[in-house]
Each structure stands twice: as structure tokens, then as C-alpha cells.
Coordinates of C-alpha atoms in Angstrom, one line a residue:
M20 CA -10.2 0.8 -12.6
R21 CA -7.9 3.1 -14.7
F22 CA -4.2 2.9 -14.8
D23 CA -3.3 6.3 -16.2
V24 CA -1.8 7.7 -12.9
E25 CA 1.4 7.2 -11.0
V26 CA 1.3 4.3 -8.6
A27 CA 3.0 4.0 -5.3
M28 CA 6.2 2.2 -4.4
P29 CA 7.6 -0.3 -3.8
R30 CA 8.8 -1.4 -7.2
H31 CA 8.9 -5.1 -8.0
A32 CA 11.9 -6.3 -9.9
R33 CA 11.5 -8.6 -12.9
G34 CA 13.1 -12.0 -12.2
F35 CA 15.0 -13.4 -9.2
D36 CA 18.2 -15.2 -8.3
T37 CA 17.6 -18.7 -9.5
Q38 CA 20.7 -20.1 -7.7
A39 CA 19.5 -18.7 -4.4
A40 CA 16.0 -20.2 -5.1
Y41 CA 17.6 -23.6 -5.9
E42 CA 19.6 -23.6 -2.7
H43 CA 16.7 -22.5 -0.5
L44 CA 14.4 -25.2 -1.9
A45 CA 17.0 -28.0 -1.7
K46 CA 17.6 -27.1 2.0
R47 CA 14.0 -26.7 3.0
D48 CA 12.5 -29.7 1.2
R49 CA 14.7 -32.8 1.0
K50 CA 12.3 -34.7 -1.3
L51 CA 12.1 -31.8 -3.7
G52 CA 15.8 -31.4 -3.4
A53 CA 16.4 -35.0 -4.6
W54 CA 14.3 -34.4 -7.6
M55 CA 16.0 -31.1 -8.4
K56 CA 19.4 -32.9 -8.3
R57 CA 18.0 -35.6 -10.7
I58 CA 16.5 -33.1 -13.1
G59 CA 19.3 -30.6 -13.0
A60 CA 19.4 -26.8 -13.0
I61 CA 16.5 -24.9 -14.6
D62 CA 17.4 -21.7 -16.3
A63 CA 14.1 -19.8 -16.1
D64 CA 15.7 -16.4 -16.5
P65 CA 15.8 -15.5 -20.2
R66 CA 12.1 -14.8 -20.7
W67 CA 12.1 -12.3 -17.8
R68 CA 14.6 -10.2 -19.8
K69 CA 12.6 -10.1 -23.0
S70 CA 10.5 -7.1 -24.0
F71 CA 7.0 -7.6 -22.7
D72 CA 3.6 -6.2 -23.4
P73 CA 0.8 -7.3 -21.1
V74 CA -2.0 -6.9 -23.7
D75 CA -0.1 -8.9 -26.3
A76 CA 0.7 -11.6 -23.7
L77 CA -3.0 -11.8 -22.6
A78 CA -4.2 -12.0 -26.2
R79 CA -1.9 -14.9 -26.9
A80 CA -3.0 -16.6 -23.6
I81 CA -6.6 -16.4 -24.8
L82 CA -5.8 -18.0 -28.1
Y83 CA -3.8 -20.8 -26.5
Q84 CA -6.7 -21.8 -24.1
Q85 CA -7.9 -25.4 -24.5
L86 CA -5.7 -26.1 -27.5
S87 CA -2.5 -28.0 -28.0
G88 CA 0.6 -25.8 -28.3
K89 CA 1.0 -26.7 -32.0
A90 CA -2.6 -25.9 -32.9
A91 CA -2.6 -22.7 -31.0
A92 CA 0.6 -21.5 -32.6
T93 CA -0.8 -22.1 -36.0
I94 CA -3.9 -20.0 -35.2
V95 CA -1.7 -17.2 -33.7
G96 CA 0.4 -17.2 -36.9
R97 CA -2.7 -16.8 -39.0
V98 CA -4.1 -14.0 -37.0
E99 CA -0.7 -12.2 -37.1
R100 CA -0.6 -12.4 -40.8
A101 CA -4.2 -11.2 -41.1
M102 CA -3.5 -8.3 -38.8
G103 CA -0.3 -7.5 -40.6
S104 CA 1.4 -7.2 -37.2
V105 CA 3.1 -9.5 -34.7
R106 CA 1.8 -7.5 -31.8
F107 CA -1.7 -7.8 -30.4
N108 CA -3.2 -4.5 -29.1
H109 CA -6.6 -2.7 -29.4
V110 CA -5.6 -1.3 -32.8
S111 CA -4.3 -4.5 -34.4
I112 CA -7.2 -6.6 -33.0
G113 CA -9.7 -3.9 -34.1
S114 CA -8.4 -4.1 -37.6
L115 CA -10.0 -7.5 -38.1
S116 CA -13.7 -8.3 -38.3
D117 CA -15.3 -11.2 -36.4
T118 CA -15.5 -13.0 -39.7
E119 CA -11.8 -12.6 -40.4
L120 CA -11.0 -13.8 -36.9
R121 CA -13.2 -16.9 -37.4
A122 CA -11.5 -17.6 -40.7
C123 CA -8.2 -17.8 -38.8
G124 CA -9.7 -20.4 -36.6
V125 CA -10.6 -18.2 -33.6
S126 CA -13.7 -19.5 -31.8
G127 CA -16.7 -17.2 -31.1
N128 CA -15.9 -17.1 -27.3
K129 CA -12.3 -16.2 -27.9
T130 CA -13.3 -13.5 -30.4
L131 CA -15.5 -12.0 -27.7
A132 CA -12.6 -12.3 -25.2
L133 CA -10.2 -10.5 -27.6
R134 CA -12.8 -7.8 -28.2
D135 CA -13.2 -7.2 -24.4
L136 CA -9.4 -7.1 -23.9
A137 CA -9.1 -4.5 -26.7
R138 CA -11.9 -2.4 -25.3
R139 CA -10.3 -2.4 -21.8
E140 CA -6.9 -1.5 -23.2
A141 CA -8.4 1.4 -25.1
A142 CA -10.1 2.6 -21.9
D143 CA -6.9 2.4 -19.9
E144 CA -8.2 -0.4 -17.8
I145 CA -5.3 -2.7 -18.4
P146 CA -2.1 -1.8 -16.5
G147 CA 0.9 -1.3 -18.7
T148 CA 4.4 -2.7 -18.3
R149 CA 5.5 0.2 -16.2
Q150 CA 2.4 0.1 -13.9
L151 CA 2.8 -3.6 -13.3
Q152 CA 6.2 -3.0 -11.6
Y153 CA 4.4 -1.2 -8.8
L154 CA 1.6 -3.7 -8.3
D155 CA 1.8 -6.8 -6.1
N156 CA 0.7 -10.2 -7.3
Q157 CA -2.8 -10.0 -6.0
Q158 CA -3.3 -6.5 -7.3
I159 CA -2.4 -7.7 -10.8
I160 CA -4.7 -10.6 -10.5
D161 CA -7.6 -8.3 -9.4
A162 CA -6.9 -5.9 -12.2
L163 CA -6.8 -8.5 -15.0
V164 CA -9.4 -11.2 -14.2
P165 CA -12.4 -9.0 -14.9
T166 CA -11.4 -9.3 -18.6
R167 CA -13.4 -11.9 -20.4
G168 CA -11.5 -15.2 -20.9
I169 CA -8.8 -14.2 -18.4
G170 CA -8.8 -16.3 -15.2
R171 CA -6.5 -16.5 -12.2
W172 CA -4.4 -19.2 -13.8
T173 CA -3.7 -17.1 -16.9
V174 CA -2.5 -14.2 -14.8
E175 CA -0.4 -16.5 -12.7
M176 CA 1.4 -17.7 -15.8
M177 CA 2.1 -14.1 -16.7
L178 CA 3.4 -13.4 -13.2
M179 CA 5.8 -16.3 -13.4
F180 CA 7.0 -16.4 -16.9
R181 CA 6.8 -12.7 -18.0
L182 CA 7.3 -10.8 -14.8
G183 CA 9.5 -13.3 -13.0
R184 CA 7.7 -13.0 -9.7
P185 CA 9.4 -15.4 -7.4
D186 CA 6.6 -16.5 -5.1
V187 CA 3.7 -17.8 -7.2
L188 CA 2.1 -21.2 -6.9
P189 CA -0.8 -21.9 -9.4
I190 CA -2.8 -24.2 -7.1
D191 CA -5.4 -25.1 -9.8
D192 CA -2.8 -26.2 -12.3
L193 CA -3.1 -30.0 -13.0
G194 CA 0.6 -30.3 -13.6
I195 CA 1.4 -28.7 -10.2
R196 CA -1.0 -31.0 -8.5
K197 CA 0.4 -34.1 -10.3
G198 CA 3.9 -33.0 -9.5
I199 CA 3.1 -32.8 -5.8
Q200 CA 1.4 -36.2 -6.0
L201 CA 4.5 -37.8 -7.4
L202 CA 6.8 -35.8 -5.1
D203 CA 5.0 -37.0 -2.0
G204 CA 4.0 -40.4 -3.2
L205 CA 0.3 -39.8 -2.8
D206 CA -2.4 -42.1 -4.2
D207 CA -4.3 -39.2 -5.6
M208 CA -3.6 -35.7 -6.6
P209 CA -4.0 -33.2 -3.7
A210 CA -6.9 -30.8 -3.7
P211 CA -6.0 -27.2 -4.6
K212 CA -7.0 -26.1 -1.1
D213 CA -4.3 -28.3 0.4
L214 CA -1.5 -26.9 -1.6
P215 CA -0.7 -23.6 0.2
E216 CA 0.1 -25.4 3.5
R217 CA 2.3 -27.9 1.6
A218 CA 4.1 -25.1 -0.1
E219 CA 4.9 -23.0 2.9
C220 CA 8.4 -24.3 3.1
W221 CA 9.0 -23.1 -0.5
T222 CA 8.3 -19.5 0.2
P223 CA 9.7 -17.1 -1.0
Y224 CA 10.5 -19.2 -4.1
Q225 CA 7.3 -21.0 -4.9
S226 CA 7.7 -20.1 -8.6
M227 CA 11.0 -22.1 -8.8
A228 CA 9.3 -25.0 -7.0
S229 CA 6.5 -24.8 -9.6
F230 CA 9.0 -25.1 -12.4
Y231 CA 10.3 -28.3 -10.9
L232 CA 6.9 -29.7 -10.2
W233 CA 6.0 -29.3 -13.8
R234 CA 9.2 -31.2 -14.7
I235 CA 8.4 -33.9 -12.2
A236 CA 4.9 -34.3 -13.7
D237 CA 6.3 -34.4 -17.2
F238 CA 9.4 -36.6 -16.4
R239 CA 8.3 -39.6 -18.5
K240 CA 6.6 -37.7 -21.3
T241 CA 7.1 -34.8 -23.6
P242 CA 6.5 -31.5 -21.8
V243 CA 3.5 -29.5 -22.8
K244 CA 4.1 -26.1 -24.5
R245 CA 2.4 -23.3 -22.6
S246 CA 1.0 -20.0 -23.8
Q247 CA 3.8 -18.1 -22.1
D248 CA 6.6 -20.1 -23.7

């Protein structure tokens, strides 16, 4: 699929009214509302207003996979220095050989994923920032998951943290499942297939509910740094 043509309306705004989301969730789910009051307001807005390049974000997401935030940040810094650029795109990625990427600590599989991402961008197969405004969540997922190393969860993180889409629930995320387990006092984490029904009352602000579920899961430990932070 190429994204070099105009796409149809409607246009999706970046970000949403966090206060309206807070009030909706507190009203619709008393158990979640109690936790929200305990945790306090979450200002998830600033990242939505920052400049954003989807290829750069996807490349960083690839490099963060299966690593601690600190280790991944170290590798990203090495690659940036080797590229001589803080922006990942098909030109900057292509400036490094596989050997140079490996010297920065990038694994073989991640090197292949970066190469595929760069190839797809050069072929106009990755929607740009402007095109993303006119695609719904599922269209964006369908457009990006064919890229090697990019799964649904990675795209959902982009939808939530970079595009500020209000109604995203990453059902395969362990933090989300753990948060719901603690929220509902369950003996075990719920299965991903059971989450959509549980989350119906959070629509159209499932993203804000997700932010709180992560906080609930991390309440007694240090929060984990994510690739989109």
C-alpha cells in the first residue's frame, strides 16, 4: 500500500480532553474512580503536542524491544552518534552498515527490522504524519504491522502516546492485564480476549483508562520506561 495520495476525511485530532476523560471514567467505573482519586491527575497531554515522525518513532520502538529502558536508551544514543543524526529515516539508517549497527549493540533481528522499515519508507509504504491524521486506528495498525518487527502492541503505543488517540486499549499488554487484575481483585490476570467486554464502560476514553491501569500495576514499584516515553 502506498501513501502518496490524498486520503479522505474525517480528520482525527491529536490528543483529547483529559479532564473530560477523567470525569467520564470516574462516573462510569467506581472502582477505577477510587484508584484515580488515589493516584491523582495524569497529564498525558505534552507528548501529543511534540513534533512527531512515524518512521523515527517506529525505529526507536524496534530498538527498545525486549530491553530495559536504560539499556535501550544507551543503544539508541550509540546509533544516533554513528549516524550523525538524531532522526531515524531511510537515509540515516542506510548510512550505516550492518557491521556498524551491530557495533552499536543492535541485534541481527533488529537490524533486519530497521532495514525493512527503511525500505518501506523509501517506497512510500509508511504513512507520514499528515496521512495518519486521516486514518482510523485499525487502518494505521493494518498499514504498519506488515513491517518486520512491528506488532500490534507497538502501533498501539504510537496511537496512544504520539497521536493521542483517545480510545485505545492494548489488550496484550501485561501491565494492562495486571492493572485490571488488581482493580477487580482477581486471583489471576484476565485473558486478553476478556478485556474488551470489561472495558466497554471506558469507551470513548480507553486510553486514559490504560494510563491509570499502568499506574495501578506499578503502584508499589518503579514504573517501567516505555519506548514512546
